[in-house]
Amino acid sequence: MSHGRDTSPKPYAVVAEFETPDQLLSAVERTKDAGYRDVEAYSPVPVHGLTDKMGFKDDRLWLICFIGGVTGACLGMALEWYTSAGILIPNSIRTPFGFSLPVPAPTGVDGYAHNTGGKPLFSLPAFVPVAYELTILLSAFGATFGMLGLNGLPKPHNPIFNASAMRGASQNRYILSVEATDPNYNEVELSQFLNSLNPLSVEAIKTSEGY
Amino acid sequence: MSSNPTPVDPALLTGEYDEAKLDSVIGNIVLDQKTHNYPEIAVPGPIKGLKTNPWQIMFGLGFLGLNALLLAVGNLLLSGIGIWGNNQPVGWGFDIINFVWWIGIGHAGTLISAVLLLLRQRWRNSINRFAEAMTIFAVMCAGLYPLLHTGRPWVAYWLFPYPNVLGMWPQFRSPLIWDVFAVSTYMTVSILFWFVGLIPDFATLRDKATAAIPRFAYGALSMGWTGNAKHWHRYEQASLFLAALSTPLVLSVHTIVSYDFAMGIVPGWNVTIFPPYFVAGAVFAGFAMVLTFAIPLRKWYKLEDLITMKHIDWMCKVMLATGLIVFYGYIMEVFFAFYSGEPAELALLHNRVNLFNAPYSWAFWILILTNGIIPQVLWHPKMRQNLGVIFTVCMSISIGMWFERYVIIPISLTRDFLPSSFGFYTPTIWDFLMFGGTIGMFLFLMFLFVRFLPMINMFEMKELLHQLHEHHHDDHHGDKEPAANH
């Protein structure tokens, strides 16, 4: 009803419910073979081999995790180098002409360079632990938030939940859906086809009102 | 699932289970609050017919302890840390002892969830969730001590590097600053790992719940988890990465904690064996605490089929192994002191072991008894099946690990180099109150956790179930194949 966008419920997917992971695996395979492209599967436990059958592979997460780690290591080391050593700028530079050139007071580039117990300003061995912890921290952020981001979570509303079978998808049911974005999407044909796979139930669902 | 090369031990899940029954058994502890009423215990005393249950008793004890903690911390904030027994020459006493003790207890959770995941040990599935919860709560208890020992915890952010008007930065060459980074990273990563593990279970609870409030709460926490195959794909990658990151993290955290001592020149502290033996000690203490909780919880909530005697047997073996590493550490400490020929180290050795002529040597011998000798009963397979014996051994280990730190700290600090600076360490009532208080807080949080979050990982148990079935299928195939050949 708002802003001229049509928000009435539209077809979203046809959902078939199976009892075991093996049934889901073969159903996905046969749906793919039947020429459907936008096939999704939902299961209470990870079913191995399912993403292979769907032709899905996503290896971006390790890259995100790795970038996080490298950032953490560099950030940690840079922090320690800057705060403990930094760039030391002399008060004046001696020239060959017999006078010294004053250097304006440095504006914080020298960090907090203090001689502690005669240790070098940049004490690399002592700086390892903090950089190491930050490496792990930022990689872990990468792994967690990368996973959530790539999965599009948090996602409070998802039209797939309009399927009554989806309540079992987190418990003991294995769900296959073909989404309306599929070029071959036709509710009647699809329902007939999915029924031939021997499911517990088949259901055509629509998007929610207002979305 | 089929990629798992080793067959799953059928003893890891006894009884007849299917996915729905697993969900009910674990999920109903949270969703059906009546499960907490078992077993009912009659309250002795004047009120006839008054009954209670273990949850109420443990939670009540925890709540009392938490209040004791608030009292101890309240007085500390009002009066300052002078109310503790810390003084010259012992600048840190109970606070560092308890800090290290709690951090160590937390380490078993990470070990179970991360290291055993990388090693594909399926028996972690039923114990990892509450072990991880233990990790988080133990680190919370641990963090209180250094925070309060700063004297002014409201300016604890000074420990972190932030640009300030004084132009000062933390001293990054100090193990205490390493501690700040190690412990805060450990806390953060443990919470992330725990939460990631909980997401699919939140979805299960969301879909199982009938009442509106749990449905909404678990729904919000599940963040819209659908169980999509592509999501699972990335989820499993993330779990693996987090496990691979937590493993070096857990080793580094206790290594850095041991640096607090090992980097000093105090006799008895300046030894290279500290990092490995602290890490082994942490795992030792942590498994003891996991068993301390697992043994009563599996009985009260009828989880004997999920946390089986096999799990307990294997945990006992881990304790035995790490206990031997720790015991080796004690022997090596004595040997190093003897072999160094250093007068200060030799004097320390005398102060530790001479039962008749050294003020704190009783603590050393309690340590050897509780950590070194008593756990050896677990060598006998029958003892590893006797819950009473195991529980007693776990208690002994918890006491022993506390005394390990007691031996390290006051003995070394009260008798260091100059006789003129010798002294004694006498903890005050506030030290004890705060220690008891953190135990109370731990109990309080653990039993809140038991009540509101699934204490066993539901989806991993379902995975285990599938693996067991697959294994059975393989057996059947094996039976049939010769027949087919004929």
XYZ file of C-alpha atoms in Angstrom:
697
model
C 0.000 0.000 0.000
C 2.936 2.289 0.317
C 4.843 4.495 -2.084
C 3.498 2.910 -5.215
C 5.406 -0.344 -4.694
C 3.300 -3.441 -5.098
C 3.588 -5.192 -1.742
C 0.846 -7.756 -2.148
C 1.955 -11.361 -1.579
C 3.723 -12.856 -4.579
C 4.755 -16.451 -5.228
C 8.000 -17.143 -3.376
C 8.823 -20.841 -3.568
C 7.563 -24.381 -3.668
C 8.733 -26.330 -0.670
C 9.027 -30.118 -0.290
C 9.631 -31.819 3.029
C 11.701 -34.993 3.444
C 12.442 -37.276 6.328
C 16.123 -38.123 5.940
C 19.271 -36.415 4.658
C 19.703 -39.123 2.003
C 16.245 -38.427 0.598
C 17.076 -34.731 0.476
C 20.368 -35.420 -1.293
C 18.741 -37.473 -4.031
C 15.846 -35.010 -4.305
C 18.254 -32.111 -4.806
C 20.104 -34.104 -7.423
C 16.923 -34.964 -9.332
C 15.581 -31.400 -9.117
C 18.840 -30.095 -10.490
C 18.762 -32.727 -13.243
C 15.208 -31.687 -14.095
C 16.628 -28.290 -15.047
C 15.729 -26.178 -12.017
C 18.360 -23.629 -11.122
C 17.303 -21.813 -7.947
C 17.201 -24.797 -5.627
C 17.729 -24.280 -1.905
C 17.969 -26.896 0.835
C 17.325 -26.514 4.557
C 18.393 -29.020 7.187
C 18.781 -29.302 10.972
C 22.343 -30.606 10.607
C 24.923 -29.912 7.923
C 24.399 -32.540 5.212
C 27.723 -33.227 3.598
C 27.812 -33.362 -0.151
C 24.695 -31.213 -0.435
C 26.458 -28.043 -1.536
C 28.503 -30.064 -4.024
C 25.297 -31.418 -5.560
C 23.921 -27.877 -5.706
C 27.074 -26.757 -7.458
C 27.803 -24.272 -4.695
C 31.262 -23.394 -3.506
C 32.239 -20.365 -1.476
C 35.792 -19.972 -0.263
C 35.684 -16.273 0.525
C 35.542 -16.803 4.263
C 39.164 -17.886 4.636
C 40.180 -14.747 2.744
C 38.178 -12.531 5.118
C 39.674 -14.396 8.065
C 43.173 -14.067 6.615
C 42.782 -10.345 5.919
C 41.578 -9.924 9.505
C 44.655 -11.720 10.793
C 47.110 -9.716 8.700
C 45.380 -6.486 9.736
C 45.598 -7.522 13.390
C 49.290 -8.353 13.162
C 50.149 -5.101 11.367
C 47.919 -3.030 13.627
C 49.419 -4.549 16.776
C 52.999 -4.113 15.648
C 52.352 -0.570 14.368
C 50.672 0.362 17.645
C 53.591 -0.923 19.703
C 56.185 0.611 17.402
C 54.463 3.988 17.402
C 53.691 4.153 21.112
C 57.082 2.824 22.249
C 59.462 4.202 19.644
C 57.846 6.276 16.905
C 59.853 8.596 14.708
C 62.411 10.520 16.730
C 62.836 14.038 15.349
C 65.788 16.094 16.638
C 65.265 19.598 17.965
C 67.601 21.018 15.345
C 69.527 19.924 12.301
C 73.179 20.965 12.015
C 74.032 22.500 8.651
C 77.526 22.595 7.051
C 77.366 26.422 7.159
C 78.041 26.761 10.848
C 74.528 27.235 12.142
C 71.784 24.863 13.186
C 68.371 24.808 11.657
C 65.672 24.585 14.314
C 63.002 21.962 13.766
C 59.512 22.851 14.903
C 58.346 20.802 17.847
C 57.208 17.366 16.638
C 53.500 16.874 16.778
C 53.195 13.506 18.431
C 55.047 11.419 15.856
C 57.504 10.261 18.482
C 54.898 8.411 20.530
C 56.073 7.839 24.085
C 59.727 7.021 23.523
C 61.063 6.325 26.998
C 64.143 4.410 27.944
C 62.897 1.516 30.108
C 65.651 -0.429 31.815
C 68.004 0.195 28.915
C 65.887 -1.875 26.569
C 65.763 -0.831 22.928
C 62.850 1.443 22.067
C 61.646 -1.102 19.545
C 61.870 -4.315 21.608
C 60.650 -6.822 19.060
C 60.566 -9.989 21.250
C 58.542 -8.213 23.915
C 56.175 -6.877 21.279
C 55.242 -10.298 19.912
C 52.511 -11.278 22.438
C 50.265 -8.259 21.879
C 50.568 -8.411 18.092
C 49.880 -12.152 18.274
C 46.718 -11.693 20.328
C 45.446 -8.971 18.001
C 46.091 -11.262 15.014
C 43.863 -13.893 16.564
C 41.242 -11.379 17.664
C 40.798 -9.808 14.243
C 40.848 -13.180 12.434
C 38.141 -14.397 14.793
C 36.107 -11.275 14.059
C 36.647 -11.987 10.368
C 35.507 -15.604 10.706
C 32.427 -14.797 12.808
C 31.163 -11.609 11.215
C 32.296 -12.757 7.770
C 30.179 -15.884 8.159
C 27.181 -13.890 9.385
C 27.614 -11.278 6.655
C 27.973 -13.753 3.800
C 24.945 -15.642 5.104
C 22.950 -12.416 5.234
C 22.309 -12.748 8.981
C 20.731 -11.345 11.061
C 17.648 -11.568 8.893
C 14.584 -11.219 11.100
C 12.088 -11.764 8.295
C 12.539 -14.454 5.686
C 9.645 -15.456 3.409
C 10.750 -19.093 3.572
C 9.351 -19.189 7.117
C 5.874 -18.897 5.565
C 6.213 -22.606 4.818
C 4.736 -24.614 7.669
C 7.302 -27.341 7.047
C 10.105 -24.935 7.956
C 9.431 -25.437 11.644
C 10.878 -28.895 11.209
C 13.938 -27.671 9.337
C 15.654 -26.960 12.624
C 14.502 -30.222 14.198
C 14.142 -33.383 12.157
C 12.952 -32.470 8.655
C 14.942 -31.932 5.493
C 13.510 -29.286 3.219
C 13.990 -28.607 -0.468
C 12.707 -25.444 -2.076
C 12.676 -24.130 -5.620
C 12.390 -20.366 -5.592
C 10.216 -18.216 -7.789
C 13.271 -16.567 -9.320
C 13.884 -19.792 -11.228
C 13.257 -19.331 -14.972
C 11.282 -22.610 -15.109
C 9.159 -21.723 -12.092
C 5.605 -22.920 -12.466
C 3.775 -23.764 -9.285
C 1.591 -26.519 -10.685
C 4.293 -28.314 -12.649
C 6.790 -27.909 -9.860
C 4.410 -29.268 -7.251
C 3.701 -32.285 -9.433
C 7.389 -32.847 -9.984
C 8.250 -32.533 -6.293
C 5.407 -34.867 -5.385
C 6.994 -37.503 -7.597
C 10.075 -37.427 -5.331
C 8.104 -39.033 -2.523
C 8.143 -36.177 0.004
C 6.185 -35.918 3.253
C 4.508 -32.748 2.013
C 4.663 -30.180 -0.766
C 3.578 -26.602 -0.305
C 3.627 -23.489 -2.473
C 4.318 -20.338 -0.463
C 4.002 -16.633 -1.083
C 5.922 -13.668 0.252
C 4.381 -11.891 3.223
C 2.006 -8.978 2.850
C 3.918 -5.728 2.879
C 7.290 -7.059 1.699
C 29.674 -36.876 7.610
C 31.084 -39.701 5.528
C 34.371 -37.806 5.343
C 35.004 -38.725 8.978
C 37.623 -41.447 8.701
C 37.275 -42.958 12.152
C 34.105 -44.816 13.065
C 32.166 -43.358 15.970
C 32.194 -45.279 19.199
C 28.593 -46.444 19.768
C 29.143 -46.059 23.510
C 28.964 -42.266 23.045
C 25.190 -42.379 22.805
C 23.442 -45.090 24.724
C 19.726 -45.785 24.524
C 17.336 -45.412 21.603
C 17.357 -41.900 20.197
C 16.116 -40.188 17.098
C 16.409 -36.526 16.180
C 13.087 -35.537 17.718
C 13.858 -37.300 20.984
C 17.285 -35.664 21.235
C 15.657 -32.268 20.708
C 13.088 -32.983 23.390
C 15.516 -34.359 25.937
C 17.897 -31.403 25.598
C 15.469 -28.677 24.567
C 12.873 -29.418 27.215
C 15.351 -28.656 29.970
C 15.040 -25.094 28.738
C 11.532 -25.015 27.334
C 9.697 -27.138 29.869
C 10.605 -25.609 33.193
C 9.131 -28.586 35.060
C 12.207 -30.653 34.233
C 14.040 -28.687 36.905
C 11.822 -30.152 39.607
C 13.524 -33.512 39.378
C 14.617 -34.921 41.752
C 12.538 -33.415 44.504
C 14.261 -33.110 47.801
C 12.237 -32.805 50.973
C 13.370 -29.898 53.102
C 14.065 -31.037 56.647
C 12.658 -28.788 59.322
C 9.420 -27.398 60.629
C 7.595 -26.794 57.334
C 6.042 -30.104 56.436
C 5.780 -31.001 52.796
C 8.108 -28.234 51.604
C 10.106 -29.572 48.722
C 12.923 -28.195 46.707
C 15.071 -29.342 43.816
C 18.802 -29.358 43.091
C 18.521 -26.403 40.750
C 17.026 -24.234 43.458
C 19.640 -25.330 45.975
C 22.584 -24.696 43.668
C 21.176 -21.458 42.340
C 20.427 -20.339 45.887
C 23.973 -21.106 46.974
C 25.250 -19.237 43.965
C 23.030 -16.278 44.742
C 24.296 -16.177 48.330
C 27.858 -16.301 47.052
C 27.143 -13.540 44.574
C 25.887 -11.361 47.397
C 28.991 -12.142 49.413
C 30.982 -11.028 46.399
C 29.040 -7.784 46.147
C 29.701 -7.184 49.832
C 33.418 -7.889 49.431
C 33.707 -5.730 46.332
C 31.593 -2.987 47.866
C 33.829 -2.746 50.892
C 36.881 -2.940 48.679
C 35.715 0.011 46.613
C 34.868 2.006 49.734
C 37.964 1.190 51.774
C 40.596 0.380 49.162
C 42.665 -2.747 48.684
C 44.188 -2.314 52.115
C 41.446 -4.607 53.365
C 43.194 -7.475 51.596
C 46.163 -9.248 53.086
C 48.471 -7.928 50.364
C 51.398 -6.044 51.811
C 55.146 -5.955 51.548
C 56.723 -8.301 50.672
C 53.669 -10.038 49.144
C 52.282 -7.410 46.778
C 49.825 -9.792 45.223
C 48.343 -12.716 47.053
C 44.859 -14.118 46.712
C 44.093 -11.883 43.768
C 46.761 -13.376 41.484
C 46.287 -16.879 42.908
C 42.582 -16.803 42.184
C 43.062 -15.080 38.837
C 45.355 -17.839 37.610
C 43.139 -20.518 39.144
C 40.015 -19.291 37.380
C 41.722 -18.703 34.044
C 43.078 -22.235 34.214
C 39.635 -23.675 34.889
C 38.329 -21.896 31.838
C 40.852 -23.496 29.542
C 39.216 -26.916 29.406
C 36.213 -25.431 27.623
C 38.333 -24.095 24.811
C 40.333 -27.286 24.686
C 37.207 -29.403 24.378
C 35.556 -27.175 21.812
C 38.570 -26.245 19.703
C 41.350 -28.785 20.015
C 39.032 -31.793 20.037
C 37.168 -30.360 17.033
C 40.406 -30.099 15.074
C 41.301 -33.638 16.116
C 37.820 -34.823 14.994
C 37.072 -36.242 18.430
C 33.345 -36.816 18.346
C 33.038 -37.301 22.089
C 33.308 -33.551 22.522
C 29.780 -33.100 21.149
C 27.867 -33.611 24.357
C 30.226 -31.768 26.703
C 31.483 -28.829 24.671
C 28.557 -26.472 25.259
C 28.644 -26.317 29.029
C 32.422 -26.511 29.046
C 32.439 -23.376 26.871
C 29.948 -21.716 29.197
C 32.295 -22.592 32.048
C 35.134 -20.956 30.143
C 33.272 -17.684 29.800
C 32.090 -17.579 33.402
C 35.507 -18.601 34.728
C 37.181 -15.849 32.713
C 34.639 -13.387 34.100
C 35.546 -14.452 37.649
C 39.245 -14.289 36.800
C 38.979 -10.840 35.261
C 37.536 -9.389 38.454
C 40.772 -9.900 40.393
C 43.280 -7.870 38.369
C 40.548 -5.324 37.673
C 39.918 -4.769 41.376
C 43.574 -5.062 42.289
C 44.240 -1.937 40.241
C 42.629 -0.202 43.218
C 40.649 2.114 41.006
C 38.723 -0.122 38.633
C 36.783 2.839 37.274
C 39.908 3.924 35.442
C 40.818 0.424 34.264
C 40.598 1.681 30.699
C 44.012 3.232 31.335
C 45.344 -0.253 30.646
C 44.301 0.027 27.017
C 46.206 2.117 24.530
C 44.127 5.177 23.794
C 45.251 8.696 22.908
C 45.088 10.818 26.037
C 46.004 14.303 27.161
C 48.956 13.027 29.197
C 50.539 11.685 26.023
C 51.203 8.400 27.853
C 50.935 4.905 26.448
C 50.983 1.478 28.109
C 54.299 -0.260 28.690
C 54.248 -2.940 26.019
C 57.346 -4.649 27.390
C 55.449 -5.646 30.524
C 53.817 -9.080 30.859
C 50.950 -7.395 32.700
C 49.987 -5.524 29.528
C 50.332 -8.763 27.555
C 47.868 -10.198 30.065
C 45.375 -7.424 29.340
C 45.453 -8.223 25.635
C 45.553 -11.996 26.088
C 42.674 -12.206 28.551
C 40.427 -9.720 26.768
C 41.050 -11.475 23.433
C 40.383 -14.818 25.068
C 37.121 -13.586 26.550
C 35.971 -12.091 23.239
C 36.885 -15.091 21.096
C 35.345 -17.510 23.618
C 32.072 -15.601 23.522
C 32.095 -15.514 19.714
C 32.803 -19.237 19.491
C 30.103 -20.003 22.013
C 27.540 -17.817 20.313
C 28.298 -19.173 16.846
C 27.812 -22.680 18.246
C 24.486 -21.665 19.761
C 22.892 -20.140 16.631
C 21.444 -23.378 15.133
C 20.287 -24.457 18.594
C 18.533 -21.129 19.110
C 16.706 -21.833 15.842
C 15.654 -25.257 17.115
C 14.395 -23.758 20.360
C 12.583 -21.019 18.435
C 10.756 -23.645 16.403
C 10.054 -25.935 19.353
C 8.844 -23.247 21.736
C 5.107 -22.845 22.137
C 5.005 -19.883 24.505
C 5.359 -16.423 23.004
C 8.259 -15.075 25.058
C 10.701 -17.961 24.461
C 9.720 -17.999 20.795
C 10.527 -14.334 20.472
C 13.693 -14.457 22.576
C 15.203 -17.518 20.889
C 13.980 -16.219 17.539
C 15.844 -12.971 18.053
C 18.957 -14.812 19.208
C 18.854 -17.202 16.236
C 19.003 -14.122 13.987
C 16.841 -15.766 11.346
C 18.840 -18.971 10.988
C 17.126 -21.202 8.419
C 19.496 -24.132 8.135
C 20.121 -23.309 4.488
C 22.721 -25.651 2.980
C 24.818 -22.705 1.787
C 24.689 -21.177 5.249
C 25.765 -24.466 6.795
C 28.661 -24.571 4.341
C 29.995 -21.220 5.551
C 29.012 -22.008 9.127
C 31.183 -25.100 9.175
C 34.069 -23.151 7.680
C 33.661 -20.500 10.368
C 33.574 -23.124 13.149
C 36.723 -24.688 11.807
C 38.499 -21.330 11.570
C 37.416 -20.366 15.067
C 38.672 -23.706 16.367
C 41.951 -23.271 14.544
C 42.273 -19.770 16.032
C 41.246 -20.744 19.544
C 43.849 -23.485 19.794
C 46.908 -21.215 19.582
C 44.949 -18.650 21.594
C 44.337 -20.960 24.548
C 47.989 -21.986 24.565
C 49.134 -18.378 24.386
C 46.828 -17.141 27.137
C 48.151 -19.388 29.846
C 51.681 -19.007 28.519
C 51.324 -15.257 28.952
C 49.789 -15.743 32.393
C 52.842 -17.799 33.326
C 55.062 -14.997 31.962
C 53.716 -12.819 34.751
C 55.975 -14.940 36.929
C 58.562 -16.383 34.582
C 59.692 -12.935 33.381
C 60.556 -11.938 36.953
C 63.821 -12.768 38.677
C 62.184 -13.975 41.896
C 63.483 -17.416 42.919
C 61.031 -20.127 41.937
C 59.488 -17.989 39.219
C 62.275 -17.482 36.740
C 62.022 -20.916 35.095
C 61.497 -21.804 31.450
C 59.240 -24.757 32.257
C 56.448 -22.440 33.422
C 54.559 -21.955 30.122
C 54.049 -25.648 29.200
C 53.390 -26.682 32.759
C 50.908 -23.885 33.317
C 49.030 -24.870 30.155
C 48.940 -28.534 31.188
C 47.817 -27.492 34.662
C 45.044 -25.400 33.147
C 43.698 -28.333 31.168
C 44.028 -30.543 34.242
C 42.055 -28.138 36.433
C 39.544 -27.410 33.694
C 38.664 -31.047 33.062
C 38.299 -31.533 36.803
C 35.765 -28.677 36.872
C 33.943 -30.006 33.784
C 33.548 -33.353 35.549
C 32.524 -31.645 38.783
C 29.579 -30.184 36.879
C 28.948 -33.068 34.479
C 28.544 -35.732 37.133
C 25.646 -34.102 39.026
C 24.046 -32.466 35.973
C 23.785 -35.695 34.000
C 22.089 -37.310 36.968
C 19.703 -34.477 37.812
C 18.632 -33.918 34.219
C 18.703 -37.611 33.237
C 21.377 -37.098 30.629
C 23.218 -40.337 31.371
C 22.635 -41.490 27.795
C 24.209 -38.400 26.304
C 27.086 -37.853 28.709
C 27.972 -41.500 29.046
C 30.450 -43.359 31.207
C 32.651 -43.453 28.101
C 32.871 -39.651 28.139
C 33.708 -39.698 31.809
C 36.290 -42.411 31.266
C 38.011 -40.417 28.543
C 37.924 -37.198 30.519
C 39.566 -39.058 33.394
C 42.282 -40.228 31.027
C 42.899 -36.662 29.861
C 43.172 -35.620 33.495
C 45.585 -38.434 34.172
C 47.789 -37.441 31.239
C 47.818 -33.713 31.992
C 48.229 -34.502 35.688
C 51.396 -36.403 34.928
C 52.738 -33.454 32.908
C 52.018 -31.196 35.860
C 53.620 -33.618 38.287
C 56.667 -33.752 36.018
C 56.692 -29.948 36.202
C 56.862 -30.043 40.008
C 59.704 -32.542 39.908
C 61.573 -30.451 37.352
C 61.152 -27.304 39.438
C 62.790 -29.086 42.343
C 65.496 -30.453 40.078
C 66.222 -27.071 38.452
C 66.549 -25.452 41.857
C 68.927 -28.181 42.987
C 70.918 -28.309 39.752
C 71.316 -24.537 39.408
C 73.393 -24.342 42.577
C 72.008 -20.827 42.961
C 71.831 -20.008 46.688
C 68.487 -18.209 46.391
C 66.946 -21.121 44.454
C 68.334 -23.660 46.926
C 66.934 -21.659 49.827
C 63.574 -21.613 48.087
C 63.737 -25.372 47.605
C 64.361 -25.717 51.298
C 61.403 -23.434 52.056
C 59.141 -25.524 49.878
C 60.000 -29.048 50.891
C 61.284 -28.890 54.443
C 58.183 -29.817 56.360
C 59.658 -29.085 59.784
C 61.580 -25.894 59.329
C 59.785 -23.767 56.736
C 56.558 -21.845 57.288
C 54.725 -22.658 54.050
C 56.009 -26.144 53.254
C 52.684 -27.683 54.306
C 51.178 -26.038 51.216
C 53.737 -27.710 48.970
C 52.989 -31.140 50.405
C 49.224 -30.607 50.117
C 49.899 -29.772 46.488
C 51.898 -32.951 45.909
C 49.242 -35.009 47.664
C 46.163 -33.539 45.971
C 47.581 -32.953 42.502
C 50.264 -35.562 42.233
C 49.286 -38.587 44.261
C 45.498 -38.728 44.662
C 44.729 -38.465 40.892
C 46.823 -41.592 40.289
C 43.880 -43.731 41.458
C 42.416 -43.051 38.015
C 44.881 -45.524 36.534
C 42.489 -48.260 37.600
C 39.625 -48.724 35.075
C 37.169 -49.514 37.885
C 37.951 -46.192 39.535
C 37.167 -44.417 36.270
C 33.674 -45.903 36.460
C 33.038 -44.931 40.063
C 31.423 -41.500 40.054
C 32.010 -40.936 43.759
C 35.728 -41.560 43.406
C 35.945 -39.372 40.295
C 34.085 -36.535 41.970
C 36.398 -36.714 44.982
C 39.464 -36.745 42.732
C 38.125 -33.708 40.851
C 37.643 -31.829 44.097
C 41.141 -32.809 45.137
C 42.505 -31.500 41.832
C 40.663 -28.201 42.181
C 42.154 -27.769 45.645
C 45.547 -28.866 44.417
C 45.592 -26.441 41.525
C 44.736 -23.637 43.889
C 47.615 -24.653 46.145
C 49.936 -24.812 43.158
C 49.561 -21.057 42.772
C 49.699 -20.573 46.527
C 53.046 -22.366 46.575
C 54.360 -20.275 43.712
C 53.371 -16.900 45.102
C 53.692 -16.485 48.894
C 56.590 -18.919 49.332
C 58.703 -17.125 46.747
C 57.715 -13.621 47.759
C 58.085 -14.017 51.531
C 61.568 -15.493 51.235
C 63.414 -13.918 48.342
C 66.942 -12.528 48.427
C 67.474 -10.368 51.494
C 66.569 -11.720 54.949
C 65.725 -8.141 55.947
C 62.813 -8.204 53.512
C 61.476 -11.599 54.589
C 57.895 -11.553 55.819
C 54.630 -13.391 56.040
C 51.448 -13.381 54.081
C 48.164 -13.485 55.967
C 45.007 -13.317 53.891
C 42.122 -11.498 55.544
C 38.449 -12.358 55.795
C 37.868 -10.156 52.726
C 40.228 -12.258 50.649
C 38.281 -15.377 51.572
C 34.945 -13.659 51.116
C 35.895 -12.534 47.658
C 37.174 -15.989 46.702
C 34.006 -17.639 47.980
C 32.068 -14.890 46.261
C 33.524 -15.640 42.849
C 32.732 -19.335 43.326
C 29.188 -18.221 44.113
C 29.055 -16.030 41.019
C 30.290 -18.955 38.939
C 27.576 -21.237 40.329
C 24.964 -18.520 39.849
C 25.878 -18.002 36.205
C 26.238 -21.729 35.483
C 22.795 -22.525 36.817
C 21.219 -19.587 35.011
C 22.841 -21.003 31.893
C 21.429 -24.460 32.610
C 17.979 -22.965 32.927
C 17.910 -20.747 29.860
C 20.326 -22.125 27.275
C 20.646 -25.669 25.911
C 23.472 -27.219 27.888
C 24.226 -29.834 25.245
C 24.835 -28.959 21.631
C 21.678 -30.204 19.907
C 22.705 -30.087 16.277
C 26.069 -31.714 16.924
C 24.356 -34.515 18.841
C 22.100 -34.999 15.816
C 25.185 -35.173 13.629
C 26.613 -37.788 15.966
C 23.362 -39.706 15.704
C 23.611 -39.711 11.904
C 27.186 -40.897 12.067
C 26.212 -43.721 14.366
C 23.452 -44.743 11.951
C 25.829 -44.571 9.011
C 28.194 -46.766 10.919
C 25.394 -49.251 11.519
C 24.493 -49.167 7.830
C 28.090 -49.962 6.989
C 27.940 -52.919 9.329
C 24.830 -54.204 7.591
C 26.460 -53.798 4.203
C 29.399 -55.734 5.520
C 27.055 -58.536 6.557
C 25.247 -58.615 3.287
C 28.147 -58.468 0.891
C 29.399 -62.033 1.324
C 25.851 -63.275 0.781
C 25.567 -61.266 -2.413
C 28.751 -62.860 -3.731
C 27.384 -66.357 -3.422
